[in-house]
Amino acid sequence: MKACTLVPGDLATAGVEEIGEPPEADGEVLVEGLFVGVCGTDVEIAKDGYGQPPPGHKRLVLFHESLGRVLEAPADSGLATGDLVAGVVRRPDPQPCGACAQDQWDFCRNGEFTERGIKAQDGYGSERWRVAPKFAIKLDAGLGPLGVLLEPTSVVAKAWDQTDAIAKRAFWAPEHVLVTGAGPIGMLAALLARQRGLAVTVLDRVTDGAKPAMVRELGATYVTSLDDLPAPPDVVIEATGVGPIVFDVIGRCAPNAIVCLTGISPGTHAIELKADAINKMIVLENEVVFGSVNAGLRNYQQAAAALALADKAWLAQLITRRVPLAEWPRALDRQPDDIKVVVDLQA
Ligand code: BGC
């Protein structure tokens, strides 16, 4: 079967490779791959050598954002032939650490976790793949190709889930949410915030293209400068990974705000930080700033429910480019109007 493979850090090696059928050791559920989504992590793997192939392999089957159709599943798995599924990215470390022992692999403490398509495990960028039933998340059939958005939505669902957990510390009646960055993570964070009935502002630097209109269609406000915020936010979901924005935002929040950082960037921005002033502000305002990576099983379920509820026409606008399997390396080249680029594994 055909697969999207490369040697991490060597973009020139990216191509379609004929590989064997998916190993049974990957799990009892056999899936026909439909689409994979491309994110910054894939670009980092290809260009900067982030991630690693499975032990003993030179090449990695890329992609961790998946969508497929079940070809075979055990009778007691809750899955049937034809079901739409997406695969979970992370696997617990084999030791396992305390968190992984409780299936909280997204909180792995020793760093020995593995990730499909990223770290020491082949990904979902192949015509067929296998997973254990536990790692196959069933999607609403009505989502069709939009189901490929499940994994980025799971990352956002975790951000909200963690925000809720932190919010239990005291009286909490949030009204205003700020989302920084109108890429897929920012857009999906704004969607989940609107599903909660909150007033949402999305910040991004672009003034044209699909993003401003999509934000408005959600019933949210679009701004290109933090000076234009309608109100100090109670919750911030930061999805740019740009350091100066992170620190600027910390200084503009409402008392008791919760700031969730989901993005990272290869940038090397150097800014002068008024460290004492930032410390004072965080202390005197009970502010919480926390990081969030990956997602646990319940976050995948929350994400599947959120996508099932969402307006499909709005979600469809997030997928701005489809690249056929044969030309998949083109999907790694960022175009100015890209939001989510997907590879069509059937084309
Ligand atoms: C993925 C996460 C993963 C992280 C670090 C992100 O792009 O969405 O699932 O844990 O990269 O490898």
XYZ file of C-alpha atoms and ligand atoms in Angstrom:
359
model
C 0.000 0.000 0.000
C 1.033 3.602 -0.467
C 2.174 5.769 2.418
C 3.436 9.326 3.007
C 6.933 8.834 4.354
C 10.071 10.860 4.972
C 13.288 10.964 6.922
C 12.636 13.562 9.669
C 14.609 16.731 9.004
C 15.162 15.927 5.323
C 12.323 17.443 3.309
C 13.855 16.170 0.053
C 13.073 12.588 1.138
C 9.313 13.272 1.454
C 7.387 11.098 -0.992
C 5.004 8.239 -1.582
C 6.460 4.889 -0.569
C 5.124 1.361 -1.083
C 5.061 -0.277 2.326
C 3.608 -3.508 3.703
C 0.097 -3.830 5.129
C -0.318 -2.315 8.626
C 1.127 -4.613 11.299
C -1.466 -6.535 13.335
C 0.415 -5.476 16.446
C -0.965 -1.944 15.892
C -4.456 -3.185 16.837
C -7.485 -5.229 15.803
C -9.307 -2.406 14.039
C -8.355 -2.169 10.362
C -9.148 1.201 8.823
C -9.147 2.517 5.269
C -7.435 5.925 5.428
C -9.528 8.740 3.928
C -7.849 12.012 4.905
C -5.013 13.270 7.068
C -4.666 16.847 8.255
C -1.428 18.818 8.159
C -0.271 20.936 11.097
C 2.802 22.880 12.170
C 4.205 19.787 13.856
C 4.334 17.936 10.506
C 6.226 20.834 8.959
C 8.631 20.830 11.912
C 9.194 17.081 11.480
C 9.897 17.500 7.769
C 12.046 20.611 7.958
C 13.573 20.722 11.448
C 13.826 17.038 12.322
C 11.347 17.110 15.228
C 10.058 13.623 16.050
C 11.625 10.285 15.209
C 10.865 7.161 13.132
C 10.009 3.846 14.836
C 13.077 2.102 16.331
C 15.207 0.523 13.604
C 13.535 2.528 10.808
C 15.005 5.411 8.827
C 11.691 6.702 7.522
C 8.560 7.737 9.356
C 5.010 7.384 8.038
C 3.866 10.956 8.652
C 0.636 12.470 9.954
C -1.230 12.268 13.234
C -4.528 13.979 12.296
C -6.545 11.149 10.792
C -9.875 10.124 9.359
C -10.762 6.695 8.048
C -13.506 4.145 7.529
C -13.550 0.901 9.480
C -12.848 -2.165 7.318
C -12.677 -4.740 10.126
C -13.358 -4.490 13.851
C -13.869 -7.033 16.641
C -17.544 -7.743 17.404
C -17.268 -6.405 20.969
C -15.443 -3.188 20.019
C -18.509 -0.983 19.551
C -17.329 -0.375 15.987
C -18.775 -1.721 12.762
C -17.589 -1.879 9.170
C -18.187 1.491 7.513
C -17.962 3.589 10.705
C -15.997 6.834 10.428
C -13.140 6.900 12.921
C -10.083 8.942 13.836
C -7.062 7.508 15.641
C -5.711 8.760 18.962
C -2.198 10.227 18.627
C -0.376 9.392 21.827
C 0.382 6.012 23.413
C 1.321 5.641 27.085
C 4.948 5.022 27.940
C 5.704 1.304 28.362
C 7.015 1.681 31.941
C 4.397 3.266 32.684
C 4.671 6.495 34.720
C 1.946 7.301 37.249
C -0.038 9.372 34.760
C 0.264 6.877 31.883
C -0.723 4.050 34.256
C -4.084 5.820 34.524
C -4.307 6.379 30.761
C -3.444 10.058 31.213
C -0.777 9.822 28.525
C -1.158 13.510 27.730
C 0.312 14.148 31.208
C 3.170 11.623 30.788
C 5.906 12.411 33.306
C 8.947 10.611 31.963
C 8.736 11.621 28.287
C 8.785 7.993 27.148
C 5.329 8.229 25.538
C 5.128 7.623 21.801
C 2.989 9.436 19.206
C 1.601 8.109 15.923
C 3.229 9.991 13.057
C 5.458 12.024 15.353
C 7.478 10.106 17.892
C 8.683 6.511 17.412
C 5.428 5.238 15.837
C 4.317 5.328 12.226
C 1.455 7.697 11.602
C -1.854 7.606 9.771
C -0.648 8.806 6.358
C -1.230 5.489 4.592
C -3.965 3.816 2.559
C -4.756 1.550 5.508
C -3.882 1.653 9.203
C -4.644 -0.263 12.349
C -5.405 0.743 15.917
C -6.644 -0.953 19.070
C -10.407 -0.322 19.583
C -9.624 1.973 22.517
C -7.644 4.286 20.258
C -10.300 4.522 17.519
C -12.746 7.371 18.099
C -16.085 6.952 16.359
C -17.392 10.034 14.573
C -20.858 11.216 13.639
C -21.454 9.822 10.122
C -22.812 13.208 9.024
C -19.379 14.782 9.433
C -17.953 13.056 6.359
C -14.503 14.477 5.492
C -14.859 17.085 8.273
C -14.089 14.292 10.737
C -10.419 14.934 9.939
C -10.767 17.932 12.294
C -11.165 15.649 15.311
C -7.542 15.668 16.465
C -7.042 19.461 16.495
C -10.460 19.742 18.150
C -9.303 17.294 20.848
C -6.373 19.600 21.632
C -8.822 22.484 22.082
C -11.270 20.333 24.082
C -8.429 19.587 26.490
C -7.646 23.298 26.797
C -11.272 23.957 27.811
C -11.444 20.890 30.055
C -8.343 22.042 31.932
C -9.678 25.588 32.135
C -12.851 24.190 33.731
C -10.803 22.171 36.212
C -8.777 25.232 37.242
C -11.908 27.383 37.439
C -13.291 25.159 40.212
C -10.913 26.927 42.627
C -13.275 29.865 43.331
C -16.335 31.800 42.221
C -16.322 31.781 38.433
C -18.700 33.465 36.007
C -16.724 34.010 32.812
C -18.128 36.225 30.079
C -15.314 37.239 27.768
C -12.952 34.913 25.952
C -9.985 35.963 23.896
C -8.533 33.574 21.345
C -5.186 34.620 19.913
C -4.478 33.214 16.458
C -7.081 32.334 13.825
C -5.442 29.145 12.571
C -7.256 25.804 13.003
C -6.619 25.644 16.769
C -7.745 29.239 17.338
C -10.840 28.827 15.162
C -11.829 25.590 16.885
C -11.200 27.165 20.315
C -13.517 30.007 19.319
C -16.131 27.495 18.133
C -16.093 25.672 21.484
C -16.289 28.998 23.345
C -19.336 30.032 21.321
C -20.915 26.624 21.973
C -20.621 27.588 25.664
C -22.452 30.834 24.975
C -19.457 33.051 25.817
C -18.593 36.391 24.189
C -15.564 35.669 22.022
C -12.923 37.868 20.437
C -10.392 36.393 18.021
C -7.106 38.166 17.348
C -5.094 37.568 14.207
C -2.906 39.739 12.035
C -4.622 39.147 8.659
C -7.192 41.643 7.436
C -8.491 39.749 4.394
C -9.119 36.138 3.341
C -11.656 33.833 4.988
C -10.708 34.294 8.659
C -12.376 37.606 9.623
C -15.674 36.587 7.991
C -15.595 33.116 9.559
C -15.073 34.632 13.003
C -18.038 36.949 12.464
C -20.183 34.040 11.252
C -19.565 32.417 14.614
C -20.990 35.477 16.295
C -17.551 36.482 17.556
C -15.524 39.693 17.199
C -12.423 39.849 15.029
C -9.530 42.177 15.927
C -6.013 42.685 14.644
C -4.719 44.502 17.718
C -4.993 43.810 21.435
C -5.756 47.514 21.841
C -9.152 46.819 20.260
C -10.370 44.213 22.777
C -13.991 44.916 23.745
C -13.358 43.854 27.365
C -10.590 42.339 29.496
C -10.834 38.565 28.931
C -11.713 36.075 31.680
C -10.267 33.241 29.601
C -7.559 33.348 26.970
C -6.788 30.475 24.630
C -3.441 31.373 23.129
C -2.826 29.683 19.777
C -0.077 31.719 18.121
C 2.877 30.522 20.177
C 4.390 33.968 19.693
C 6.151 34.906 22.937
C 5.558 38.683 22.888
C 1.803 38.116 22.345
C 1.702 35.706 25.288
C 3.201 38.282 27.664
C 1.162 41.146 26.277
C -2.028 39.144 26.836
C -1.138 38.284 30.439
C -1.184 41.997 31.208
C -4.641 42.641 29.754
C -6.804 40.064 31.541
C -9.690 40.454 33.965
C -9.066 39.561 37.634
C -8.909 35.758 38.228
C -8.337 35.120 34.522
C -7.186 31.779 33.187
C -4.745 31.836 30.285
C -4.176 28.586 28.401
C -1.110 28.363 26.160
C -1.518 25.826 23.341
C 0.966 27.047 20.748
C 4.704 26.925 20.319
C 6.816 28.543 17.662
C 10.323 28.052 16.358
C 10.665 31.853 16.628
C 13.480 33.515 18.541
C 11.700 36.724 19.523
C 13.669 38.593 22.157
C 11.740 41.139 24.195
C 12.539 43.094 27.285
C 10.334 41.694 30.043
C 9.307 43.688 33.070
C 9.557 40.519 35.121
C 8.676 42.097 38.483
C 5.628 43.839 37.032
C 4.407 40.609 35.424
C 4.914 38.706 38.653
C 3.014 41.355 40.620
C 0.136 41.339 38.158
C -0.238 37.551 38.191
C -0.142 37.460 42.008
C -2.444 40.406 42.682
C -4.983 39.252 40.085
C -5.015 35.520 40.952
C -4.155 34.900 37.311
C -3.419 31.355 36.127
C -1.225 30.821 33.078
C -0.872 27.188 32.058
C 0.321 25.093 29.133
C -1.643 22.319 27.467
C -0.464 19.662 25.019
C -2.065 16.675 23.333
C -5.338 15.199 24.604
C -6.758 12.374 26.689
C -9.514 9.975 25.653
C -12.274 12.047 27.233
C -11.081 15.091 25.290
C -11.441 13.138 22.040
C -15.001 12.280 23.062
C -15.708 15.929 23.944
C -14.263 16.940 20.570
C -16.399 14.415 18.672
C -19.499 15.790 20.424
C -18.528 19.407 19.656
C -17.979 18.643 15.963
C -21.281 16.777 15.736
C -23.038 19.899 17.083
C -21.209 22.393 14.881
C -22.510 23.976 11.707
C -21.054 21.811 8.914
C -20.909 24.637 6.394
C -18.808 26.680 8.829
C -16.495 23.742 9.580
C -16.075 23.096 5.842
C -14.549 26.539 5.393
C -11.694 25.529 7.698
C -10.451 23.040 5.099
C -8.941 25.368 2.565
C -6.879 22.967 0.443
C -6.977 19.257 -0.469
C -3.823 17.670 -1.845
C -3.913 14.198 -3.459
C -1.768 11.462 -1.918
C 0.575 11.342 -4.936
C 1.527 14.991 -4.397
C 1.360 15.078 -0.590
C 4.670 16.976 0.002
C 2.937 20.028 -1.529
C 0.699 20.039 1.539
C 3.701 21.072 3.658
C 4.199 24.327 1.727
C 2.222 27.010 3.506
C 0.064 29.187 1.256
C -1.155 32.586 2.468
C -4.837 31.556 2.566
C -4.337 28.156 4.205
C -6.254 27.347 7.341
C -6.336 23.531 7.382
C -4.715 21.640 4.527
C -5.591 17.965 4.165
C -4.165 15.097 2.137
C -6.740 12.986 0.302
C -5.485 9.417 0.725
C -7.984 8.112 -1.852
C -7.195 10.567 -4.671
C -0.206 17.261 18.256
C -0.203 16.662 19.629
C 1.215 16.282 20.008
C 2.121 17.495 19.886
C 3.566 17.233 20.280
C 0.789 18.388 18.164
O 0.825 18.852 16.862
O -1.499 17.749 17.953
O -1.041 15.524 19.635
O 1.234 15.806 21.337
O 2.070 17.953 18.554
O 4.213 16.238 19.533
